[in-house]
Amino acid sequence: MKLRYLILLSILAIAIGSASSAADRPNILWLSCEDISPHLNCYGYPNATTPNLNAFAKEGVRYTHAFVTAGVCAPCRSAIITGMYQTSIGTQHMRCSAKLPDHVRPFTNWLREAGYYCTNNSKQDYQFKTPSGTWDVSSGKAHWKNRPIDKPFFAVFNYTGCHESGIASEGKYKTVTKGLKPHDRDVVVKSLPPYYPDTPIVRDDWGRYYDVITAMDRWVAEKLKELDDSGLADDTIVIYWSDHGVGLPRAKRWLYDSGMQVPLIVRIPEKFRFDDQGKPGQVSDQLVSLIDLGPTVLNLAGVEVPSHMQGQAFLGPKTPSPRDYVYGARDRMDERYDIIRAVRDRRFKYIRNYEPFKTYYQYMNTPEKGRLMREIRRVEALSDISPGVARFLEPTKSKEELYDTDADPHEMRNLADDPKFAAELKRMRQAHLDWVLETRDLGLVPEAEINARQAKLGSAWAILSNPDAGDLVSKLRDAASLSLEGPEAAAKMIEILTDDDATVRYWACVGLGNNAKEIPASQKEKAAVGLRACLKGESENVRVAAARALCHMDLAKEALPVLVEVLDNGSQWARVHAANVLDEINAQARPVIAAMKRNKAYRKGLVAEGKYTVRVLNRALNELEGTNNTVK
């Protein structure tokens, strides 16, 4: 009996010691949601019904300048989980599949090695195969309650009810908002942005947006109550955030603040605060990028932040100087390419459009099915649109955009050509150009070329970061910038048509295509000769870009066979590229309608390829033939 008593005491002492050890390190709980900007009552929107987040904000720190790295979920989530820009690791294109280098892993790998129990409930969507060791459990049943008693936890819960589908789908909207009083549509319209038409349908969608936010607020309360009921609230840091902005046009998928700015609230128990961090009721205007979340969690947990991470900790014992800028990138969104980059400080936003020849609202199958986008198209057809709506229906974009977000929070007045802001434009432009080099921006490498090179090199990251890459990223940046300079740069563009690297030749083709009608007569034949040579190269993207340029030089007869050949036999993303060019050249594509029709079919086993190619070709054929066919 005495021996059993001693054994029991020993076991109890070990359990108490283990529990104490776990409590010495903070538990960390993430409450993430989808597709909302900071339209919360505590962020100054009095008509938003968010009592639980209001109370939570009074217990923690509310960040007023938190931003994501893209206006859409999967690229953002890849950056958040790795602490690396999506454009550095090749996860920038929506629904791509990147290969990570060995040294880049989800940050939870280091947490788990440090003894944390890590769970994810349940969305991943990282655009790469999740490496083993990332989570203890990742599923709809994952929960911190299932942890071993001796381990602190890091737990993620993600709310999907405020996703854009919660607005667009009648069934989902009713399910999500069941039991809630709807917001008065005539009241919430006071916050309706000027780039939307004020119609009953738009008012209802905007009201639905507020309604699903209230549903999310109810969910936050449930998760916080679980923590309180367990007695672990004083041992747990809670971080609440959204994966990007409003799930509506000109917000989701965009790099304006409507797509990039998100709510971020952090509650830190007193025993885990450092210096003045985390005092209840604080409001911070520190610039934070959600790429910083992973390094911040590691820092709060006492785990060294790996040196390769591009995010930086903004809380904890070892915090670097606050950011001067946050950065954003837009690349392929579903079936459409539109390379855009953004730089933001506390006041100014700079945007560079690398494909200004494209309209803001390219036709994308998914958003076009939404009620709000359909309403925009309806008022457009009636020519009954306000200047704010009309701007985003223009056929082309400015090469550069600059906004004073203090004076112009909806980013409607482009100051890039205003001499009063020349110094700000130059500063922000340089910040972007420096970032391209520092982060080795893979978004300037066309997508089919990324896939081909990562197959050889083992990862997308290695394309611009392996020892043999040399100064390729500098050449690529300069060639992409040159493509924006206009017909006076034609001679330089023609010169780099023969560059050793296909990615540089690609941008020369793009630039010549952009300026085809204005190229000086003395340069036109040289340009045509160089482009014809590019039609025969190995790079699919270069062939397609050269064909596009020749079409804009009224030489479609030479170019169309190349576009058809890529469409019939090309790799996945080269086919999407070729389909987009055929859509762009309008009536010039008529001679190859038969080829377009035979490719307007889903290819077995290639869901993304079939879906995106089919979507573009369906739209192009509808325009050419006056039909109104729909596809998935």
XYZ file of C-alpha atoms in Angstrom:
632
model
C 0.000 0.000 0.000
C 2.830 2.348 0.889
C 4.531 1.648 -2.461
C 1.314 2.304 -4.381
C 0.865 5.562 -2.458
C 4.389 6.703 -3.350
C 3.872 5.807 -7.025
C 0.591 7.761 -7.072
C 2.290 10.788 -5.535
C 5.070 10.590 -8.127
C 2.587 10.427 -11.013
C 0.643 13.348 -9.577
C 3.827 15.398 -9.171
C 4.845 14.692 -12.772
C 1.372 15.672 -14.047
C 1.362 18.892 -11.998
C 4.883 19.714 -13.169
C 3.994 19.062 -16.793
C 0.857 21.155 -16.589
C 2.838 23.960 -14.974
C 5.462 23.742 -17.716
C 2.776 23.983 -20.377
C 1.222 27.005 -18.647
C 4.608 28.778 -18.659
C 4.286 29.004 -22.415
C 1.226 30.613 -23.952
C -1.415 28.697 -25.744
C -2.214 30.500 -28.992
C -5.643 30.474 -30.616
C -6.336 31.807 -34.113
C -9.884 32.751 -35.033
C -9.833 33.423 -38.750
C -12.670 34.295 -41.067
C -13.051 34.883 -44.783
C -13.842 37.697 -47.181
C -14.391 40.661 -44.867
C -12.811 44.079 -44.515
C -12.833 45.911 -41.154
C -16.584 46.613 -41.393
C -17.039 46.023 -37.676
C -18.680 48.276 -35.134
C -15.418 48.578 -33.193
C -13.700 49.790 -36.384
C -16.029 52.759 -36.675
C -18.969 51.300 -38.606
C -21.881 52.110 -36.280
C -24.432 50.152 -38.295
C -22.498 46.891 -38.055
C -23.813 44.511 -35.405
C -20.707 42.991 -33.809
C -21.140 43.123 -30.016
C -18.821 40.205 -29.303
C -15.922 41.544 -31.309
C -16.526 44.961 -29.750
C -16.090 43.395 -26.304
C -13.080 41.384 -27.475
C -11.413 44.540 -28.856
C -11.755 46.203 -25.439
C -9.789 43.302 -23.961
C -7.009 43.445 -26.542
C -5.269 45.479 -29.232
C -7.109 46.544 -32.378
C -4.855 47.112 -35.390
C -6.047 49.757 -37.836
C -3.400 49.167 -40.509
C -3.371 45.405 -41.085
C -3.118 44.150 -44.669
C -2.873 40.899 -46.603
C -0.434 40.074 -49.402
C -3.165 39.385 -51.987
C -6.869 40.042 -52.371
C -7.806 36.371 -52.533
C -7.597 33.438 -50.151
C -5.175 30.767 -51.378
C -2.175 32.996 -52.225
C -2.699 34.776 -48.885
C -2.904 31.536 -46.954
C 0.305 30.259 -48.517
C 2.072 33.434 -47.358
C 0.558 33.262 -43.870
C 1.509 29.624 -43.236
C 5.088 29.945 -44.556
C 5.979 33.539 -43.656
C 7.030 33.934 -47.302
C 5.537 36.064 -50.064
C 3.550 33.959 -52.481
C 5.546 35.560 -55.288
C 8.778 34.215 -53.773
C 7.659 30.593 -53.501
C 5.480 30.347 -56.621
C 2.022 30.239 -55.016
C 0.752 33.518 -56.486
C -1.555 32.114 -59.169
C -5.004 31.042 -57.971
C -5.329 27.242 -57.999
C -1.740 26.508 -58.923
C 0.405 23.781 -57.406
C 3.847 24.916 -56.317
C 6.744 22.835 -55.077
C 8.474 24.231 -51.997
C 12.232 24.167 -51.478
C 13.402 22.019 -48.587
C 14.095 24.940 -46.256
C 10.608 26.477 -46.571
C 7.991 24.805 -44.402
C 4.791 25.848 -42.644
C 5.800 27.599 -39.435
C 3.897 25.053 -37.357
C 6.715 22.593 -38.034
C 8.954 24.639 -35.751
C 6.185 25.010 -33.170
C 5.654 21.271 -33.055
C 9.396 20.660 -32.713
C 9.277 23.014 -29.718
C 6.581 20.891 -28.068
C 3.355 22.560 -29.189
C 0.223 20.612 -30.080
C -0.938 22.141 -33.379
C -4.428 21.766 -34.815
C -6.236 23.231 -37.800
C -10.023 23.232 -38.154
C -9.922 22.914 -41.011
C -9.118 24.915 -44.164
C -5.602 24.692 -45.584
C -5.706 25.831 -49.237
C -1.975 26.592 -49.397
C -1.422 25.897 -53.117
C 1.198 23.293 -52.289
C 1.017 19.796 -50.853
C 1.039 20.168 -47.080
C 4.340 18.708 -45.823
C 4.260 16.010 -43.186
C 4.803 17.440 -39.715
C 2.683 20.520 -40.346
C -0.226 19.625 -38.028
C -0.971 17.148 -35.279
C -4.537 17.170 -36.594
C -6.085 19.071 -39.501
C -9.753 18.246 -39.981
C -13.263 19.309 -39.107
C -12.790 17.568 -35.761
C -9.444 19.140 -34.847
C -9.540 20.836 -31.440
C -7.152 21.995 -28.758
C -9.223 20.050 -26.208
C -7.693 16.831 -27.525
C -4.115 17.826 -26.669
C -1.873 15.915 -24.279
C -1.997 17.576 -20.847
C 1.719 18.421 -20.891
C 1.625 20.376 -24.146
C 0.697 23.990 -24.896
C -1.422 24.354 -28.010
C -1.595 26.356 -31.180
C -5.082 25.989 -32.640
C -6.724 27.447 -35.750
C -10.461 27.707 -36.289
C -11.687 29.141 -39.586
C -15.174 30.518 -40.192
C -16.438 30.101 -43.754
C -19.916 31.603 -43.408
C -18.848 35.087 -44.518
C -17.170 33.797 -47.692
C -18.463 35.461 -50.892
C -20.700 32.419 -51.405
C -22.535 33.359 -48.204
C -23.727 36.469 -50.036
C -24.176 35.019 -53.528
C -25.911 31.758 -52.605
C -29.475 32.173 -51.354
C -29.353 28.810 -49.592
C -26.045 29.403 -47.844
C -27.026 32.939 -46.853
C -30.203 31.677 -45.159
C -28.325 28.890 -43.388
C -25.542 31.169 -42.145
C -27.871 33.914 -40.875
C -30.566 31.689 -39.393
C -32.011 33.265 -36.257
C -30.450 36.687 -36.882
C -32.273 39.954 -37.510
C -31.273 41.326 -40.938
C -29.699 44.758 -41.172
C -31.866 47.560 -42.526
C -30.781 47.905 -46.166
C -31.568 51.624 -46.188
C -29.248 52.128 -43.225
C -26.209 50.049 -44.215
C -26.244 51.697 -47.655
C -24.619 54.683 -45.945
C -21.332 52.767 -46.148
C -21.835 51.595 -49.751
C -18.642 52.352 -51.721
C -18.914 54.750 -54.691
C -17.728 52.098 -57.157
C -21.012 50.195 -56.783
C -24.333 51.314 -58.310
C -26.956 52.192 -55.705
C -29.807 49.874 -56.710
C -32.111 47.644 -54.637
C -30.156 44.512 -55.603
C -26.825 46.059 -54.657
C -28.278 47.330 -51.392
C -29.478 43.835 -50.577
C -26.056 42.283 -51.289
C -24.395 44.947 -49.126
C -26.907 44.181 -46.404
C -26.217 40.468 -46.710
C -22.540 41.244 -46.246
C -23.320 42.955 -42.929
C -25.577 40.042 -41.960
C -22.928 37.359 -42.461
C -20.486 39.471 -40.451
C -22.955 39.359 -37.556
C -23.160 35.574 -37.947
C -19.372 35.459 -37.769
C -19.460 37.622 -34.620
C -21.760 35.043 -33.026
C -19.271 32.291 -33.926
C -16.417 34.251 -32.313
C -18.422 34.396 -29.093
C -18.859 30.614 -29.146
C -15.138 29.996 -29.553
C -14.226 32.444 -26.793
C -16.790 30.851 -24.466
C -15.192 27.429 -25.030
C -11.914 28.915 -23.876
C -13.484 30.617 -20.847
C -15.359 27.494 -19.808
C -12.132 25.483 -19.900
C -10.412 27.920 -17.528
C -7.658 28.561 -20.094
C -8.432 32.148 -21.076
C -5.628 33.519 -18.889
C -3.171 31.085 -20.481
C -4.106 31.740 -24.108
C -3.258 34.479 -26.594
C -6.135 34.931 -29.052
C -5.609 36.408 -32.518
C -8.587 37.265 -34.728
C -8.172 38.116 -38.433
C -9.688 37.869 -41.918
C -7.949 36.320 -44.914
C -8.684 39.306 -47.239
C -11.273 41.996 -47.915
C -14.943 42.039 -48.946
C -16.063 39.131 -51.121
C -17.493 41.423 -53.794
C -16.198 42.955 -57.067
C -13.338 45.479 -56.918
C -12.544 44.200 -53.421
C -11.893 40.463 -53.430
C -9.112 39.742 -55.938
C -7.991 43.393 -55.919
C -5.135 45.329 -54.297
C -7.119 48.348 -53.225
C -7.684 48.620 -49.486
C -11.113 47.085 -50.103
C -9.280 43.839 -50.923
C -6.127 44.143 -48.817
C -7.120 45.788 -45.536
C -8.445 43.426 -42.873
C -9.451 43.446 -39.217
C -6.829 42.226 -36.767
C -7.429 42.055 -33.009
C -5.082 40.412 -30.496
C -5.814 39.630 -26.833
C -2.777 38.848 -24.671
C -3.120 37.721 -21.031
C -1.154 39.933 -18.678
C 1.511 37.352 -17.835
C 2.505 37.031 -21.511
C 2.808 40.738 -22.310
C 6.156 42.295 -23.138
C 6.814 45.959 -22.403
C 3.656 47.886 -23.303
C 2.302 45.247 -25.665
C -1.220 43.995 -25.354
C -2.760 46.442 -22.916
C -6.545 46.136 -23.052
C -8.291 48.669 -25.257
C -5.187 49.686 -27.202
C -5.553 50.879 -30.787
C -2.407 50.534 -32.901
C -1.702 52.145 -36.270
C 1.436 50.030 -36.737
C 1.695 48.608 -40.243
C 1.198 44.855 -40.119
C 1.134 42.358 -42.974
C -0.502 39.001 -42.327
C 2.718 37.437 -43.613
C 3.919 38.486 -40.137
C 1.495 36.205 -38.275
C 3.683 33.090 -38.378
C 6.874 34.807 -37.159
C 4.808 36.535 -34.458
C 3.414 33.231 -33.182
C 6.908 31.729 -33.079
C 8.228 34.759 -31.220
C 5.410 34.696 -28.668
C 6.062 30.974 -28.121
C 9.766 31.550 -27.537
C 10.779 29.819 -30.776
C 13.475 31.369 -32.943
C 12.131 32.743 -36.211
C 13.901 31.084 -39.180
C 16.136 33.546 -41.010
C 14.626 32.844 -44.430
C 11.180 34.127 -43.447
C 10.165 37.412 -45.033
C 7.495 38.150 -42.439
C 8.548 39.777 -39.170
C 7.232 39.482 -35.631
C 5.168 42.414 -34.394
C 4.608 41.055 -30.866
C 6.769 39.241 -28.346
C 10.242 39.713 -26.857
C 12.283 40.104 -30.041
C 10.571 42.497 -32.405
C 12.408 44.373 -35.156
C 11.639 47.953 -36.120
C 8.070 48.350 -37.373
C 7.456 48.143 -41.096
C 7.603 51.193 -43.346
C 5.607 49.433 -46.054
C 3.340 46.479 -46.713
C 3.175 44.839 -50.139
C 0.539 43.148 -52.242
C 0.479 41.127 -55.463
C -2.238 40.083 -57.877
C -1.521 37.502 -60.559
C -3.805 34.975 -62.230
C -7.264 35.097 -60.681
C -9.085 31.995 -61.819
C -8.937 32.066 -65.651
C -7.604 35.617 -66.117
C -4.082 37.003 -65.899
C -3.567 40.559 -64.646
C -0.207 41.238 -63.029
C -0.563 44.050 -60.491
C 1.657 45.064 -57.574
C 0.954 47.349 -54.611
C 2.922 49.159 -51.917
C 1.224 50.787 -48.928
C 2.520 52.937 -46.089
C 0.298 54.416 -43.394
C -1.085 56.994 -45.808
C -0.263 56.348 -49.465
C -0.969 53.424 -51.770
C 1.035 52.829 -54.952
C -0.188 50.386 -57.599
C 1.699 49.274 -60.695
C -0.330 47.665 -63.476
C 2.006 45.489 -65.534
C -0.819 44.756 -67.983
C -2.530 48.151 -68.361
C -3.980 47.172 -71.739
C -6.547 45.059 -69.868
C -9.747 46.417 -68.372
C -10.233 46.455 -64.599
C -13.236 44.138 -64.774
C -11.990 41.304 -66.922
C -14.769 38.786 -67.449
C -14.310 36.049 -64.828
C -16.857 33.280 -64.674
C -17.304 33.122 -60.885
C -17.817 36.797 -59.971
C -19.903 37.384 -63.112
C -22.467 34.960 -61.713
C -22.834 37.064 -58.572
C -25.805 39.405 -58.279
C -23.710 42.517 -57.741
C -21.544 41.985 -60.818
C -24.617 41.205 -62.884
C -26.142 44.447 -61.668
C -23.019 46.366 -62.691
C -23.285 44.854 -66.176
C -26.994 45.718 -66.311
C -26.507 49.419 -65.526
C -23.511 49.484 -67.863
C -25.720 48.296 -70.728
C -28.222 51.051 -69.920
C -25.444 53.672 -69.869
C -26.866 54.616 -66.483
C -23.734 54.644 -64.393
C -22.089 57.036 -61.982
C -18.476 58.170 -62.559
C -17.347 55.926 -59.694
C -18.798 52.837 -61.370
C -17.769 53.917 -64.885
C -14.107 54.164 -64.000
C -13.721 50.425 -63.492
C -15.472 49.651 -66.751
C -12.925 51.546 -68.830
C -11.167 49.350 -71.435
C -7.651 50.038 -70.129
C -5.925 50.996 -66.869
C -3.303 53.527 -65.838
C 0.227 52.158 -65.682
C 0.613 53.596 -62.203
C -1.854 54.580 -59.519
C -1.211 56.626 -56.383
C -3.760 57.326 -53.668
C -3.851 59.408 -50.520
C -5.888 57.011 -48.400
C -6.430 59.578 -45.642
C -8.210 61.971 -47.996
C -9.537 59.310 -50.371
C -10.222 56.069 -48.452
C -12.020 54.430 -51.393
C -9.021 55.118 -53.683
C -10.960 56.830 -56.440
C -8.684 59.781 -57.316
C -5.435 58.700 -58.967
C -2.669 61.167 -58.061
C 0.070 59.584 -60.184
C 0.030 62.477 -62.672
C -0.357 65.225 -60.066
C 2.954 67.140 -59.754
C 2.174 67.916 -56.106
C 2.682 64.238 -55.339
C 5.689 63.580 -57.579
C 7.990 62.924 -54.623
C 5.568 60.412 -53.087
C 5.163 58.677 -56.437
C 8.919 58.348 -56.872
C 9.395 57.041 -53.313
C 6.634 54.463 -53.556
C 7.668 53.354 -57.047
C 11.200 52.744 -55.818
C 9.898 50.794 -52.825
C 8.107 48.507 -55.276
C 11.115 48.087 -57.567
C 13.357 47.295 -54.591
C 10.840 44.738 -53.312
C 10.836 42.953 -56.675
C 14.573 42.373 -56.336
C 14.647 41.656 -52.605
C 11.852 39.087 -52.723
C 12.689 37.760 -56.225
C 9.233 38.258 -57.632
C 8.216 35.128 -59.541
C 5.059 36.853 -60.714
C 7.110 38.352 -63.538
C 7.856 34.837 -64.811
C 4.959 33.583 -66.999
C 3.144 30.637 -65.475
C 3.853 27.877 -67.993
C 7.532 28.808 -67.731
C 7.345 28.506 -63.930
C 5.954 24.982 -64.223
C 8.578 23.912 -66.723
C 11.471 25.289 -64.676
C 10.311 24.081 -61.271
C 10.087 20.567 -62.753
C 13.800 20.797 -63.565
C 14.972 22.698 -60.469
C 12.800 21.020 -57.835
C 10.937 24.131 -56.670
C 9.477 27.364 -57.978
C 11.598 29.306 -55.454
C 14.779 28.057 -57.119
C 13.943 29.685 -60.458
C 15.157 33.109 -59.339
C 17.036 32.105 -56.179
C 19.313 29.246 -57.240
C 23.038 30.098 -57.594
C 22.855 29.885 -61.390
C 20.068 32.487 -61.621
C 22.609 35.306 -61.467
C 21.090 38.675 -62.266
C 18.008 37.219 -63.952
C 15.605 38.883 -61.536
C 17.146 42.304 -62.316
C 16.892 41.710 -66.058
C 13.339 40.492 -65.652
C 12.293 43.509 -63.591
C 13.832 45.894 -66.095
C 12.255 44.120 -69.083
C 8.804 44.168 -67.453
C 9.232 47.866 -66.683
C 10.414 48.524 -70.235
C 7.199 47.009 -71.581
C 5.327 49.905 -69.953
C 7.401 52.699 -71.441
C 5.626 53.162 -74.762
C 6.625 53.108 -78.451
C 9.750 55.186 -77.851
C 11.242 52.115 -76.156
C 10.583 49.873 -79.183
C 14.250 49.691 -80.191
C 15.240 48.382 -76.766
C 12.370 45.898 -76.795
C 13.478 44.592 -80.201
C 17.021 44.233 -78.888
C 16.010 42.009 -75.972
C 13.906 39.750 -78.226
C 17.160 37.831 -78.599
C 18.025 37.684 -74.891
C 19.391 34.370 -73.609
C 16.489 33.913 -71.211
C 12.938 33.247 -72.356
C 11.394 35.248 -69.482
C 13.132 38.401 -70.700
C 12.095 37.719 -74.308
C 8.536 37.261 -73.061
C 8.339 40.829 -71.739
C 9.824 42.192 -74.954
C 6.993 40.468 -76.844
C 4.421 41.838 -74.416
C 5.774 45.378 -74.752
C 5.812 45.246 -78.552
C 2.269 43.911 -78.546
C 1.124 46.713 -76.237
C 2.591 49.354 -78.543
C 2.083 47.634 -81.909
C 0.031 50.420 -83.478
C 2.440 53.170 -82.408
C 5.808 51.543 -83.161
C 7.792 53.909 -85.429
C 7.702 52.846 -89.091
C 11.492 52.472 -89.104
C 11.216 49.819 -86.354
C 8.156 47.849 -87.463
C 9.830 45.396 -89.822
C 12.642 44.719 -87.333
C 10.010 44.050 -84.679
C 8.113 41.677 -86.991
C 11.293 39.757 -87.857
C 12.180 39.349 -84.186
C 8.664 38.283 -83.257
C 8.563 35.705 -86.074
C 11.737 34.177 -84.666
C 10.093 33.999 -81.226
C 7.198 32.036 -82.721
C 9.614 29.155 -83.248
C 11.197 29.105 -79.780
C 10.895 26.421 -77.114
C 9.052 28.562 -74.562
C 5.278 28.236 -74.915
C 4.657 31.575 -73.212
C 7.058 33.369 -75.546
C 5.384 31.836 -78.591
C 1.959 32.932 -77.383
C 3.169 36.451 -76.477
C 4.854 36.814 -79.881
C 1.672 35.646 -81.616
C -0.329 38.223 -79.687
C 2.074 40.996 -80.713
C 1.886 39.992 -84.382
C -1.920 39.992 -84.222
C -1.815 43.573 -82.939
C 0.483 44.384 -85.875
C -2.235 43.072 -88.225
C -0.230 39.925 -88.989
C -2.710 37.453 -87.507
C -2.409 35.065 -90.439
C 1.128 34.212 -89.289
C 0.231 34.099 -85.619
C -3.028 32.137 -85.440
C -1.519 28.719 -86.310
C 0.796 29.063 -83.301
C -2.080 29.895 -80.952
C -4.049 26.900 -82.259
C -1.062 24.581 -81.864
C -0.609 25.642 -78.223
C -4.332 25.376 -77.601
C -4.393 21.843 -79.042
C -1.137 20.488 -77.659
C 0.269 22.903 -75.087
C 0.791 22.454 -71.370
C -1.880 23.412 -68.882
C -1.188 27.112 -68.303
C 0.077 27.771 -71.817
C -3.367 26.733 -73.082
C -5.029 29.203 -70.710
C -2.606 31.888 -71.930
C -3.403 31.134 -75.580
C -7.149 31.158 -74.902
C -6.848 34.574 -73.271
C -5.037 35.952 -76.319
C -7.711 34.595 -78.657
C -10.326 36.317 -76.508
C -8.337 39.569 -76.542
C -7.938 39.809 -80.329
C -11.699 39.657 -80.906
C -12.677 39.380 -84.613
C -9.155 38.368 -85.647
C -9.876 34.997 -84.006
C -12.747 34.174 -86.392
C -10.636 31.981 -88.721
C -9.904 29.590 -85.832
C -13.398 29.308 -84.347
C -13.419 25.580 -85.127
C -10.244 25.080 -83.067
C -11.723 27.105 -80.224
C -14.871 24.976 -80.252
C -13.030 21.665 -80.185
C -11.033 22.903 -77.192
C -14.157 24.104 -75.358
C -14.412 20.797 -73.559
C -13.231 19.636 -70.166
C -10.173 17.421 -70.340
C -10.426 14.352 -68.170
C -8.122 14.402 -65.165
C -7.193 18.061 -65.608
C -9.915 19.875 -63.698
C -8.253 23.269 -63.391
C -6.954 23.202 -66.949
C -10.234 22.156 -68.435
C -12.251 24.556 -66.323
C -10.198 27.667 -66.981
C -9.549 27.094 -70.693
C -13.217 26.303 -71.224
C -14.317 29.442 -69.396
C -12.165 31.748 -71.516
C -13.097 30.100 -74.802
C -16.778 30.127 -73.922
C -16.651 33.867 -73.321
C -14.685 34.463 -76.534
C -17.107 32.395 -78.606
C -20.109 34.144 -77.074
C -18.618 37.462 -78.157
C -17.781 36.242 -81.656
C -21.062 34.456 -82.352
C -23.530 36.496 -80.332
C -24.441 33.533 -78.139
C -25.012 33.383 -74.402
C -23.755 29.923 -73.494
C -22.729 29.216 -69.905
C -20.145 26.840 -68.419
C -19.136 25.733 -64.946
